[in-house]
Short mmCIF file of C-alpha atoms and ligand atoms in Angstrom, two decimals:
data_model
loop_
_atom_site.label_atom_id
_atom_site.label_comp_id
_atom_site.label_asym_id
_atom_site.label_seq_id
_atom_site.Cartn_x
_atom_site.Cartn_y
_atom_site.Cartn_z
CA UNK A 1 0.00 0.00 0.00
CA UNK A 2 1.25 3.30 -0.95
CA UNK A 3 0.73 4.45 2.83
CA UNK A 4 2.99 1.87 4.18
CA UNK A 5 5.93 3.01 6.49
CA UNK A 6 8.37 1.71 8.93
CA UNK A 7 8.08 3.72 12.25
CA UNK A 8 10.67 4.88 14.82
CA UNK A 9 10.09 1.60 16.28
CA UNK A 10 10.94 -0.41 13.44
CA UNK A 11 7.33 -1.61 13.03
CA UNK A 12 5.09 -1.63 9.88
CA UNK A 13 2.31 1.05 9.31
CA UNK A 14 -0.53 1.17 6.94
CA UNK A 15 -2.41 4.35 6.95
CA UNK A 16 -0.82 5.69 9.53
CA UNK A 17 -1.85 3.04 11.92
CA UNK A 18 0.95 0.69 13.86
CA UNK A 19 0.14 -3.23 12.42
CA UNK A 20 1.01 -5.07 15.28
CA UNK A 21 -0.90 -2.80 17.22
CA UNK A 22 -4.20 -3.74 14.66
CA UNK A 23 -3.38 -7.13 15.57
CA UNK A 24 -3.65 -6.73 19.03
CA UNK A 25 -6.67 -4.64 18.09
CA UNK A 26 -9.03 -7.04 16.23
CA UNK A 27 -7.14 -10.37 15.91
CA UNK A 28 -5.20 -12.48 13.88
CA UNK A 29 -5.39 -13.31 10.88
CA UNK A 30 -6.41 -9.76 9.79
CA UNK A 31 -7.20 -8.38 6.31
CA UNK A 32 -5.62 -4.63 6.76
CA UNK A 33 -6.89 -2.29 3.62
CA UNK A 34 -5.71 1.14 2.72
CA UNK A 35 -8.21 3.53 2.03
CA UNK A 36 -5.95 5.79 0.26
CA UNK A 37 -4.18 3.28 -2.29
CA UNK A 38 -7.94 2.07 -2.90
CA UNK A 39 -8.94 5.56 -3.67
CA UNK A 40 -6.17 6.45 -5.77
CA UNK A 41 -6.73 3.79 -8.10
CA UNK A 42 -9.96 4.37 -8.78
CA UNK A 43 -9.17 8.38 -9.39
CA UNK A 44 -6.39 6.91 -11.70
CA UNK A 45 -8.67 4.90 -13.62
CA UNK A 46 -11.03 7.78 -13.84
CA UNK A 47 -9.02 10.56 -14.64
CA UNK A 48 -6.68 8.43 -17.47
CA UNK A 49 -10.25 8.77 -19.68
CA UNK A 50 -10.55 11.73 -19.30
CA UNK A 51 -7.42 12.60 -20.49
CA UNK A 52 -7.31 10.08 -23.49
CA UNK A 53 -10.83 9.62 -24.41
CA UNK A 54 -12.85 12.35 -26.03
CA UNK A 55 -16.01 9.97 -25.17
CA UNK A 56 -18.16 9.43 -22.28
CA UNK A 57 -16.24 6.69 -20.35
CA UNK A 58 -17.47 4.72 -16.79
CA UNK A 59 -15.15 2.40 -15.13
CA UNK A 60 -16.60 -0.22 -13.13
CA UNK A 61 -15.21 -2.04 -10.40
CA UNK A 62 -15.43 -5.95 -10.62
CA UNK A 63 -16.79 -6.44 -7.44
CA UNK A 64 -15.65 -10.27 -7.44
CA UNK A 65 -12.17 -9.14 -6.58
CA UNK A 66 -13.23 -8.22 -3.17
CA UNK A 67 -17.29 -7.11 -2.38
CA UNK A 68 -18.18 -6.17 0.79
CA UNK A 69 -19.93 -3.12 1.69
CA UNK A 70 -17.83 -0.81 2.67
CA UNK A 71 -15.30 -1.83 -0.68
CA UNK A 72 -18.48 -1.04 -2.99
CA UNK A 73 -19.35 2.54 -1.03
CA UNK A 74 -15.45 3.64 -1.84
CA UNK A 75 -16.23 2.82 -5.43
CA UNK A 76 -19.26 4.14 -5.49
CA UNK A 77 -17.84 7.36 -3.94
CA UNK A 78 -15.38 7.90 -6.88
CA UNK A 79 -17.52 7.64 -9.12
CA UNK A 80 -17.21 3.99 -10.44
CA UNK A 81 -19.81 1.87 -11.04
CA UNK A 82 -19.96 -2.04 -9.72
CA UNK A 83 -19.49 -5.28 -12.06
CA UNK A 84 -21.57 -7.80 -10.33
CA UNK A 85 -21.67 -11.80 -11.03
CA UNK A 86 -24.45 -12.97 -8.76
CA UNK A 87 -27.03 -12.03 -6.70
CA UNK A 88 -25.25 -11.75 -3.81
CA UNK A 89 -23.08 -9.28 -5.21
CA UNK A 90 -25.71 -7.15 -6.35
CA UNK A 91 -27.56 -6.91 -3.14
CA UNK A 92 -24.41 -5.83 -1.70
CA UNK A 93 -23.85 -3.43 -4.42
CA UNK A 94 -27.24 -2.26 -3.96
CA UNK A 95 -27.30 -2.17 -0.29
CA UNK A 96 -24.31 0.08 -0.10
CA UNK A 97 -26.50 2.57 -2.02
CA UNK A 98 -24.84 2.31 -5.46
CA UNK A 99 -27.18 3.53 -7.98
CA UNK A 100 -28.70 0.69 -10.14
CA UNK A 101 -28.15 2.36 -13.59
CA UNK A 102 -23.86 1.95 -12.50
CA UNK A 103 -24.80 -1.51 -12.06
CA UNK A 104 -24.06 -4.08 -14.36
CA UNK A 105 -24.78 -7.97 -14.07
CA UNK A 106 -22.72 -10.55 -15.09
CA UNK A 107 -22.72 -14.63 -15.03
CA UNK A 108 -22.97 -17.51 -17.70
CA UNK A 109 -25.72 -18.81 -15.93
CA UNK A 110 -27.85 -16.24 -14.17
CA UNK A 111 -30.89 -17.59 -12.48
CA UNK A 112 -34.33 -16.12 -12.91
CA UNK A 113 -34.50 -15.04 -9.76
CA UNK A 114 -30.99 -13.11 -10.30
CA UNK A 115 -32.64 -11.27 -13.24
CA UNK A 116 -35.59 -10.65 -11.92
CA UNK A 117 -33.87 -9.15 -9.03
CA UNK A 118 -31.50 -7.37 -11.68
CA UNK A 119 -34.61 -6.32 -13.72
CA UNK A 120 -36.25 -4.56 -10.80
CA UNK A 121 -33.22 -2.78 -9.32
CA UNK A 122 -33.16 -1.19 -12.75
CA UNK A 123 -29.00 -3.05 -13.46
CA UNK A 124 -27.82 -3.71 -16.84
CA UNK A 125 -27.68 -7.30 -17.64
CA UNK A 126 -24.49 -8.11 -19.78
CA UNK A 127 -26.01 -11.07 -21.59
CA UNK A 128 -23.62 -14.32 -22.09
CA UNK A 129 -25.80 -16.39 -24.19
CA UNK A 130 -28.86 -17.81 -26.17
CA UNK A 131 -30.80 -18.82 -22.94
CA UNK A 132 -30.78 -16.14 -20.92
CA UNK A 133 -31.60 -13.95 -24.08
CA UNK A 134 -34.58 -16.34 -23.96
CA UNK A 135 -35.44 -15.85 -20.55
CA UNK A 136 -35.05 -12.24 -20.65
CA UNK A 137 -37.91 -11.93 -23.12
CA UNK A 138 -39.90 -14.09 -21.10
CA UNK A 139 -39.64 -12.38 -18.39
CA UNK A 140 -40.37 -8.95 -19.95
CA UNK A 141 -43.76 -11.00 -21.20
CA UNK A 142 -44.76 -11.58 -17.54
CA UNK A 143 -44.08 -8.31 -16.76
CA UNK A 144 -46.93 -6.68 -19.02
CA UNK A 145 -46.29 -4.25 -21.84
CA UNK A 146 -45.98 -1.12 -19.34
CA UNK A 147 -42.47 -2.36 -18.10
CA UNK A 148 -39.80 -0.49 -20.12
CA UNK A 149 -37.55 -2.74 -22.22
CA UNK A 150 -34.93 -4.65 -20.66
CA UNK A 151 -31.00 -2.79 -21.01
CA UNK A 152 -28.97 -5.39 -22.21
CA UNK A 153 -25.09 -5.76 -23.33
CA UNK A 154 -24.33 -8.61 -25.20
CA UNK A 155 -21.28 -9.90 -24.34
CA UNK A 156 -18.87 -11.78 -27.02
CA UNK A 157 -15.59 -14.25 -27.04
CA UNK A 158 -13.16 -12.55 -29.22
CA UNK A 159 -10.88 -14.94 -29.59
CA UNK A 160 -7.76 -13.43 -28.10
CA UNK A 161 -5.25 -15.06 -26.54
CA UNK A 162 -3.35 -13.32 -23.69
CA UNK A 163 -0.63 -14.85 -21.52
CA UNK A 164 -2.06 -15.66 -17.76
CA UNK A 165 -2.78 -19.01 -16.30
CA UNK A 166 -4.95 -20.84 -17.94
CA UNK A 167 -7.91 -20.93 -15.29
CA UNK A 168 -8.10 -17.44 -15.30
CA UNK A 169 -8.05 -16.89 -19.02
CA UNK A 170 -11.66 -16.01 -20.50
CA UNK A 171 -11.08 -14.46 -24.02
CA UNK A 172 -10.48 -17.79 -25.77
CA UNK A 173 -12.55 -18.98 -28.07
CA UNK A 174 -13.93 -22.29 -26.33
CA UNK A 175 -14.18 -20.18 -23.05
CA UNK A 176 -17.53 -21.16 -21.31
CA UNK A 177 -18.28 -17.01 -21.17
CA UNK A 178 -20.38 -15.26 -24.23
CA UNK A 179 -21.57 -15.51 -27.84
CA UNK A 180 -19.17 -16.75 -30.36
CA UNK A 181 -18.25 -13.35 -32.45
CA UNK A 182 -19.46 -16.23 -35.55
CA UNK A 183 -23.11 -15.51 -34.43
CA UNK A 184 -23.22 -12.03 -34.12
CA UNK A 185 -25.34 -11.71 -37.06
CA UNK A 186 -27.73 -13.69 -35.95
CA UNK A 187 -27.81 -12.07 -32.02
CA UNK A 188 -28.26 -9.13 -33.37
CA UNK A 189 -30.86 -9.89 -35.75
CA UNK A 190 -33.00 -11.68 -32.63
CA UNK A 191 -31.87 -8.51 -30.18
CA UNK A 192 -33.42 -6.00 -32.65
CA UNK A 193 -36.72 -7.93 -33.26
CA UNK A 194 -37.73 -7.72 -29.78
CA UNK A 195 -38.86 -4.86 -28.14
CA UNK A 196 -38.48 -5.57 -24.64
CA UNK A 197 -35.26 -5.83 -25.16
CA UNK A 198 -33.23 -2.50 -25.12
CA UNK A 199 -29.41 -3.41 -26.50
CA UNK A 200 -27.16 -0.89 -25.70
CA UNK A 201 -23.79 -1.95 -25.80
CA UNK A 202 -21.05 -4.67 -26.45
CA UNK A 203 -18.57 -6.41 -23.81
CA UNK A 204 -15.89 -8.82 -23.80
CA UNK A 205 -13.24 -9.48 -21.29
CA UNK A 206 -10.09 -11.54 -21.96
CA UNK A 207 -8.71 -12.63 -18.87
CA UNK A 208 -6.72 -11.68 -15.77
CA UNK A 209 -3.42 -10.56 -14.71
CA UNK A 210 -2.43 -9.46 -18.13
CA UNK A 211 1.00 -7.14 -18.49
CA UNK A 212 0.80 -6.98 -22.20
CA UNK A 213 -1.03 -3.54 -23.94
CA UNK A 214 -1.31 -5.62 -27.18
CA UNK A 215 -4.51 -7.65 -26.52
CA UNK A 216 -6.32 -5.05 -25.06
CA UNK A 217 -5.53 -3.28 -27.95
CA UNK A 218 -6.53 -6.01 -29.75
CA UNK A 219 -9.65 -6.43 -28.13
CA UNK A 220 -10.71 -2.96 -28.72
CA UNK A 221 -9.90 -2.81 -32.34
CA UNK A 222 -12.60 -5.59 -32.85
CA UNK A 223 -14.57 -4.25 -30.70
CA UNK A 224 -15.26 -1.80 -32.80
CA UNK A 225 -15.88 -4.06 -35.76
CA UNK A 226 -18.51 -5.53 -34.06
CA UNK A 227 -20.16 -1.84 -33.13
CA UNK A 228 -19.77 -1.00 -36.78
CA UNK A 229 -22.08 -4.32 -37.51
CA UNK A 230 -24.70 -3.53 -35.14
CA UNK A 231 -25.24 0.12 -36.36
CA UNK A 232 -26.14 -1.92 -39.32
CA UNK A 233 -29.21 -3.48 -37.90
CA UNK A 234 -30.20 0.06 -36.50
CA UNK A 235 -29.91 -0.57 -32.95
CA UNK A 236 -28.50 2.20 -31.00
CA UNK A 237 -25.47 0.63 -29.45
CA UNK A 238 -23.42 2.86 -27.71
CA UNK A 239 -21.17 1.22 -24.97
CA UNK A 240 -18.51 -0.75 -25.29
CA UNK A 241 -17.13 -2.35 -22.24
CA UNK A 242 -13.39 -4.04 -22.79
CA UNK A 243 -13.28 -5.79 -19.37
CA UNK A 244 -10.86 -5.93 -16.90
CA UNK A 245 -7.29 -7.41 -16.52
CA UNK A 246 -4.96 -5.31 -15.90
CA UNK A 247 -2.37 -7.13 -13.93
CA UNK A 248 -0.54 -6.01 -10.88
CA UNK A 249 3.16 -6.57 -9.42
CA UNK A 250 3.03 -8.92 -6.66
CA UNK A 251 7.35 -9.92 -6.82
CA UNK A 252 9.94 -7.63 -8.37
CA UNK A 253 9.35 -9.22 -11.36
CA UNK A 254 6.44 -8.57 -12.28
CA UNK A 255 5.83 -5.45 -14.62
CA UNK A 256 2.43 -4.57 -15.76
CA UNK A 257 2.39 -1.30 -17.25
CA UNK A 258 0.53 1.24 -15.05
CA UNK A 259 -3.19 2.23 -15.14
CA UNK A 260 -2.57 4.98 -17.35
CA UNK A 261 -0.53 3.51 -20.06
CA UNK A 262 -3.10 0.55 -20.08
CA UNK A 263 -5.96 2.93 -20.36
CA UNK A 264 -4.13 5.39 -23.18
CA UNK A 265 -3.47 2.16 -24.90
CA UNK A 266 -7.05 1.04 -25.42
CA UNK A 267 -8.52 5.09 -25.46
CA UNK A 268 -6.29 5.60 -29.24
CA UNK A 269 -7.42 2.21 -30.44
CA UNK A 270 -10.92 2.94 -30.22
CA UNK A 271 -10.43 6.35 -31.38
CA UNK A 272 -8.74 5.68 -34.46
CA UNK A 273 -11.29 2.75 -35.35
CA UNK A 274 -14.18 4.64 -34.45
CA UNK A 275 -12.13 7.96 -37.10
CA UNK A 276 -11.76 5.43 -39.59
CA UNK A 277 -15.12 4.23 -39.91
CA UNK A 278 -16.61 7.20 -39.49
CA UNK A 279 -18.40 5.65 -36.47
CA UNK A 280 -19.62 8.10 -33.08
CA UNK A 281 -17.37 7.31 -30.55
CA UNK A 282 -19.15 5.26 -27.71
CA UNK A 283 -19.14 5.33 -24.21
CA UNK A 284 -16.39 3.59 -23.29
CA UNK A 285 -16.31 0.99 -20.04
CA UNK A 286 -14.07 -0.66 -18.37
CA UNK A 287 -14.29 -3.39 -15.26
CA UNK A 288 -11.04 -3.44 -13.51
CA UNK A 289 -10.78 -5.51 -10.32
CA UNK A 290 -7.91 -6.36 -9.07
CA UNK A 291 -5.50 -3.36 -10.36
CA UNK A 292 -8.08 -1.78 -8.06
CA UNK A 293 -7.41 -3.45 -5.15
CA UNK A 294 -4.82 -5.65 -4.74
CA UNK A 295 -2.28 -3.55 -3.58
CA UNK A 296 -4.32 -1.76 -1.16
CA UNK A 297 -4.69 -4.42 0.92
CA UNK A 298 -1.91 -6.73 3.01
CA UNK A 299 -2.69 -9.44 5.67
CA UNK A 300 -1.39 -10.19 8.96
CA UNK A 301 -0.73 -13.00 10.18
CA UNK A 302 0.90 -14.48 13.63
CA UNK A 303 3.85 -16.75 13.25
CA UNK A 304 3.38 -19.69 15.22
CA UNK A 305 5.24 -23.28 14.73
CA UNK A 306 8.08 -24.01 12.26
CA UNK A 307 9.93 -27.33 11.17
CA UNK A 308 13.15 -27.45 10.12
CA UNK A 309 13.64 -30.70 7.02
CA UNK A 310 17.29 -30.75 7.50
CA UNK A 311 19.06 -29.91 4.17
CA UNK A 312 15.47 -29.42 2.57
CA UNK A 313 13.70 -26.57 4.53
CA UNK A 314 12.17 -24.72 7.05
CA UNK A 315 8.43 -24.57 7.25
CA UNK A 316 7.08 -21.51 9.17
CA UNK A 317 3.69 -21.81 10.06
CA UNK A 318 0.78 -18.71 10.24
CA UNK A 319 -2.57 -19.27 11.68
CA UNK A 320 -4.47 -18.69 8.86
CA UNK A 321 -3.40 -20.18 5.05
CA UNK A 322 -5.61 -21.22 2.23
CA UNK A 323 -8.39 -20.30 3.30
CA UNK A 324 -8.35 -16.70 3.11
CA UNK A 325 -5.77 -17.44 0.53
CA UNK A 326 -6.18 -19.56 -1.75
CA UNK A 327 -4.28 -17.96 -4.75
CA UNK A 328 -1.32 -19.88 -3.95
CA UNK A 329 -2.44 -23.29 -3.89
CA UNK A 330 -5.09 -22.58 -6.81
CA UNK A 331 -3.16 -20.77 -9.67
CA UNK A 332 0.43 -21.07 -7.85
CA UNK A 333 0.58 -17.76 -7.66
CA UNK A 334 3.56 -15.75 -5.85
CA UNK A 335 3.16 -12.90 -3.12
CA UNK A 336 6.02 -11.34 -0.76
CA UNK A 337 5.97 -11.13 2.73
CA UNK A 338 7.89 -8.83 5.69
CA UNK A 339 8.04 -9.25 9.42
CA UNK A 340 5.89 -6.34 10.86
CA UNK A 341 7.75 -6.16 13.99
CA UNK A 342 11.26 -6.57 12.64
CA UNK A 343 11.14 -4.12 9.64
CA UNK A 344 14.89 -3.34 10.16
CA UNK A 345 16.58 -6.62 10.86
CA UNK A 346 18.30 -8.05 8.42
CA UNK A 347 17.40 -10.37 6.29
CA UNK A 348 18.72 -13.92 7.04
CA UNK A 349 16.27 -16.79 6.32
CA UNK A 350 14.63 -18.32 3.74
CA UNK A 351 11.85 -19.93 4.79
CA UNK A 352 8.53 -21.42 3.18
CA UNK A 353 5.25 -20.00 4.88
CA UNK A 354 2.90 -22.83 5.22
CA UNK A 355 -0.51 -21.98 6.67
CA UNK A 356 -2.52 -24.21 9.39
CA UNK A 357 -5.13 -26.22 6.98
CA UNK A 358 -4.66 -29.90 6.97
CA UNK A 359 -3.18 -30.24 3.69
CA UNK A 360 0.42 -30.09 3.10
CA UNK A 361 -0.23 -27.86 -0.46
CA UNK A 362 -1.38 -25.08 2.24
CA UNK A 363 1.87 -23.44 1.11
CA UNK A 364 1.44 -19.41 1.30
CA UNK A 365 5.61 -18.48 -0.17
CA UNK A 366 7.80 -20.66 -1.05
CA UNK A 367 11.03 -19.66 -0.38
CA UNK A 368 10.50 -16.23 1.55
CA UNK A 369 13.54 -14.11 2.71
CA UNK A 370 12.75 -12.87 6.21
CA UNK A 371 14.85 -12.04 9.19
CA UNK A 372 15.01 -14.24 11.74
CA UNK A 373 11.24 -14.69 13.46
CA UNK A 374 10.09 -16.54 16.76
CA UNK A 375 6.37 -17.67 17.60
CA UNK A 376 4.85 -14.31 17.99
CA UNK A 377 6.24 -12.12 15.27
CA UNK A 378 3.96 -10.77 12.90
CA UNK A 379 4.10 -12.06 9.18
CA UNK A 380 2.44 -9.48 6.67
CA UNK A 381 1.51 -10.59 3.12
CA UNK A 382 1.48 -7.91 0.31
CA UNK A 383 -0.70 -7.56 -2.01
CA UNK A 384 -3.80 -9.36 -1.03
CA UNK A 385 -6.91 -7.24 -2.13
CA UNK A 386 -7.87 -9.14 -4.80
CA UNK A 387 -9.42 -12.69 -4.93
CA UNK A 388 -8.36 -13.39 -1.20
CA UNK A 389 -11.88 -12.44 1.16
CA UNK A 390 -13.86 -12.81 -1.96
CA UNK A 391 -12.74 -16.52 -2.46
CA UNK A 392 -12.02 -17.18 1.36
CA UNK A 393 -13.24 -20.37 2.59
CA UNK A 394 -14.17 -22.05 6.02
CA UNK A 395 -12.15 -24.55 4.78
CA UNK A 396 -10.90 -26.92 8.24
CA UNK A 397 -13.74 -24.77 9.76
CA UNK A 398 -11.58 -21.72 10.56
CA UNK A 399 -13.34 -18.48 10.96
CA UNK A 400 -13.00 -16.04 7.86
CA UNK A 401 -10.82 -12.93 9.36
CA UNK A 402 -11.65 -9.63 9.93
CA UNK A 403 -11.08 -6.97 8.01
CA UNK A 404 -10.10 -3.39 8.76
CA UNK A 405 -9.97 0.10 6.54
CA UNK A 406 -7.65 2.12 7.56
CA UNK A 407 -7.13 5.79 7.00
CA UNK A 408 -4.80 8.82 8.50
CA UNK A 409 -4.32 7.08 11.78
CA UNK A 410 -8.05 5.52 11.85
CA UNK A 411 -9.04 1.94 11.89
CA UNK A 412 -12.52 0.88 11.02
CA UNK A 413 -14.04 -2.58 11.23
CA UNK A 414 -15.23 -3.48 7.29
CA UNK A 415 -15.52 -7.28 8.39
CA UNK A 416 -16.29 -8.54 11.60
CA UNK A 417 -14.39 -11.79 12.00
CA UNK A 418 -16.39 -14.90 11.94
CA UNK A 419 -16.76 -16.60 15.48
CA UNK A 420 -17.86 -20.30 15.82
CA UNK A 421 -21.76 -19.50 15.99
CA UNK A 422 -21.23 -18.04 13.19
CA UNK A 423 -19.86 -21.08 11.71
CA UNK A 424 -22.78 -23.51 12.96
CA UNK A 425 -25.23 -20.91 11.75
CA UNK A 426 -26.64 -22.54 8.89
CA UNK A 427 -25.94 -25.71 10.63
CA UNK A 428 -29.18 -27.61 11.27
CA UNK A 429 -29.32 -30.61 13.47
CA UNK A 430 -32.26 -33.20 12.56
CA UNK A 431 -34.24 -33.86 16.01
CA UNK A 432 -33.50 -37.67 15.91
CA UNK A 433 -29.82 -36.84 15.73
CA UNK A 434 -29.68 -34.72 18.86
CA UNK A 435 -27.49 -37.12 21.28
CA UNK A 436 -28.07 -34.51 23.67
CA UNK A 437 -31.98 -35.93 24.05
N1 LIG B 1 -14.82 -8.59 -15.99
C1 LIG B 1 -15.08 -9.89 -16.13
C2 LIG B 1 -16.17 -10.31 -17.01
C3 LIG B 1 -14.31 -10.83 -15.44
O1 LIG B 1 -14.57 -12.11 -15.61
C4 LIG B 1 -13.27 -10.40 -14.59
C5 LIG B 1 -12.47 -11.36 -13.86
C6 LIG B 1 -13.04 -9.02 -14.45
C7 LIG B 1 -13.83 -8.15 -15.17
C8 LIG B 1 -11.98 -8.46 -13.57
O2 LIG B 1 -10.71 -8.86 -13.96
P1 LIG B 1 -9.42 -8.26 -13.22
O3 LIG B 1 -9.33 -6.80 -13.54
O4 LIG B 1 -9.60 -8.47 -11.76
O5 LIG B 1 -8.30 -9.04 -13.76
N2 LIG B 1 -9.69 -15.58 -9.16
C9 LIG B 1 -8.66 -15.28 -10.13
C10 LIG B 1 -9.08 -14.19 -11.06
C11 LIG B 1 -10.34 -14.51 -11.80
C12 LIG B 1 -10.79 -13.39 -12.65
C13 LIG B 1 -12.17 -13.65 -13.13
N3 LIG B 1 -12.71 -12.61 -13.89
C14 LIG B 1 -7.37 -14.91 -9.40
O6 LIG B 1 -7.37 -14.95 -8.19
O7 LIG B 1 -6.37 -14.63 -10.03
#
């Protein structure tokens, strides 16, 4: 996080606020996020179309990278509007009071009851495929003819290969996401033939972690073909929405090209197509989520055990691991890690952080350099805004951890950590099972 300091004492801050102190403060494992890097991402985003695009432009945030709340009210406050895949991430959208017509709703397999819920709120639907275009006009038929027609995006595979692992790689053409760019034609042809069904723009997304410009650029370039084609069948399509991707630098080296670059670079690609073919420019979307977030965020977590495998290694253990990480053990992803309390000793160890799950892939870094640590010592993880809460599991039955924004000095509670009635909640116990009769 951009806020992050050693103090006098030698001892991590975030937002002005001491981590170990947080610690003490509201437990461990602990999800620490900086208001301030959060913010400035989003004003990044916002102000690189301004400068670049002559359009109308929205970002988005991609609320699967992290939704909560408090997450979607920062967005919301800057101006973005909020991606959402599911019904539980609209409600949450909605209930932090972000206005429906910034909403847009994604998902290759939306339920009725998510776009009925959609429908109502008055959210976008980005449409993935023939059924749900089905549905949709179903729907509108229930609804009578005084319901306005239904704002739909219709969201394509373009067939672009990027370089990210393979699991997180979308713009393919066998992905499971979208209409295949070969039917277009024929969407378009159904779209404008039914009136409760109000098309107004076009979306594809090619994946995640991407630190190439070129298939962005790419992307937008046939984007553009495709809004040239549907000005042919006289619909008035005027978004385009290029997804999100944008990758981030969790080692040294990593080295995504920054927001601005990444927006310039897709801004004068849709420019010069939209020149060329003498085409109005559209308003132009975007859906970043995790060059939103990730870096704002870090977790702490307690060193507790190690285990030294003579000539092999030395296992530290944290009391928290996969699941309210489970990048590492999913994609194999890589993150960096400091000692909170010992910010100025050197740097002696290499050790590989292995969490407290009972499963000996709960690996969080292989291979960290850290000074030397005893039970105790704080372990912080960098970079963990994105995909951590929002895929955290109660994997083992561990609690999810709490979360905290902090701000000049201030430390609010986002998340309350789960406790174990919270974890039997849903729990229910058939009568004839209960040995306690
Ligand atoms: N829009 C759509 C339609 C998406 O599917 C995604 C991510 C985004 C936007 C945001 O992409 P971003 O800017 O965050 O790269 N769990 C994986 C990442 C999965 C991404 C899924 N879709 C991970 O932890 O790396």
């Amino acid at each position: 996080p951009l806020t992050a300091k050693v103090n006098s004492q030698n001892i991590l801050e975030i937002g002005g606020c001491d981590v170990t102190t947080l610690v003490q403060q509201f437990g461990s494992p602990l999800y620490i996020l900086d208001e301030e890097t959060l913010r400035l991402a989003c004003q990044q985003y916002r102000d690189a179309f301004k400068q670049y695009y002559q359009g109308e432009s929205q970002v988005l945030y991609a609320s699967k990278a992290w939704s909560c709340l408090a997450v979607c009210a920062i967005a919301a406050s800057e101006g973005l509007g909020i991606d959402v895949v599911s019904g539980g991430e609209l409600y949450t959208a909605l209930t932090a009071g972000v206005q429906a017509h910034k909403l847009y709703l994604h998902g290759n397999n939306k339920s009725r009851e998510e776009l009925v819920l959609a429908i109502d709120s008055g959210c976008t639907i980005v449409a993935d495929n023939w059924q749900e275009l089905h549905t949709l006009v179903n729907i509108a038929k229930q609804g009578g003819e005084t319901s306005s027609p239904i704002r739909v995006m219709l969201r394509l595979t373009p067939g672009i290969e990027c370089h990210t692992h393979e699991y997180i790689r979308t713009g393919h053409l066998d992905s499971k996401f979208g209409f295949d760019p070969n039917d277009l034609d024929e969407v378009l042809t159904f779209v404008s033939q039914q009136p409760a069904l109000n098309c107004i723009g076009l979306h594809a997304h090619i994946g995640s972690q991407i630190f190439e410009r070129q298939p962005h650029q790419d992307l937008a370039a046939v984007m553009v073909q495709w809004l040239q084609k549907a000005a042919n069948y006289g619909l008035s399509v005027t978004e385009l929405n290029v997804g999100g991707g944008l990758g981030i630098k969790y080692t040294e080296s990593d080295d995504p090209p920054s927001i601005e670059e990444w927006v310039k670079a897709i801004c004068e690609v849709v420019q010069e197509a939209c020149t060329a073919k003498n085409l109005p420019l559209p308003k132009l979307l975007c859906e970043p989520g995790r060059s939103l977030i990730a870096t704002a965020c870090i977790t702490a977590y307690t060193i507790g055990s190690s285990k030294v495998v003579p000539d092999i290694r030395t296992y530290l253990t944290v009391d928290g691991g996969m699941s309210d990480n489970p990048r590492p053990i999913t994609y194999q992803s890589v993150y960096r890690a400091v000692v909170a309390n010992k910010m100025s000793a050197p740097v002696t160890e290499t050790v590989t952080i292995a969490g407290k799950h009972c499963e000996s892939g709960d690996i969080l870094i292989k291979n960290a350099q850290l000074p030397k640590t005893e039970p105790g010592d704080i372990l912080v993880v960098m970079a963990t805004g994105a995909y951590n809460y929002s895929m955290a599991s109660n994997y083992n039955r561990l609690s999810r951890p709490a979360a905290v924004l902090v701000a000049n000095g201030d430390a609010n509670l986002i998340l309350r950590r789960e406790s174990y009635q919270d974890l039997i909640r849903q729990d229910c116990l058939p009568d004839r099972l209960n040995a306690r009769k």
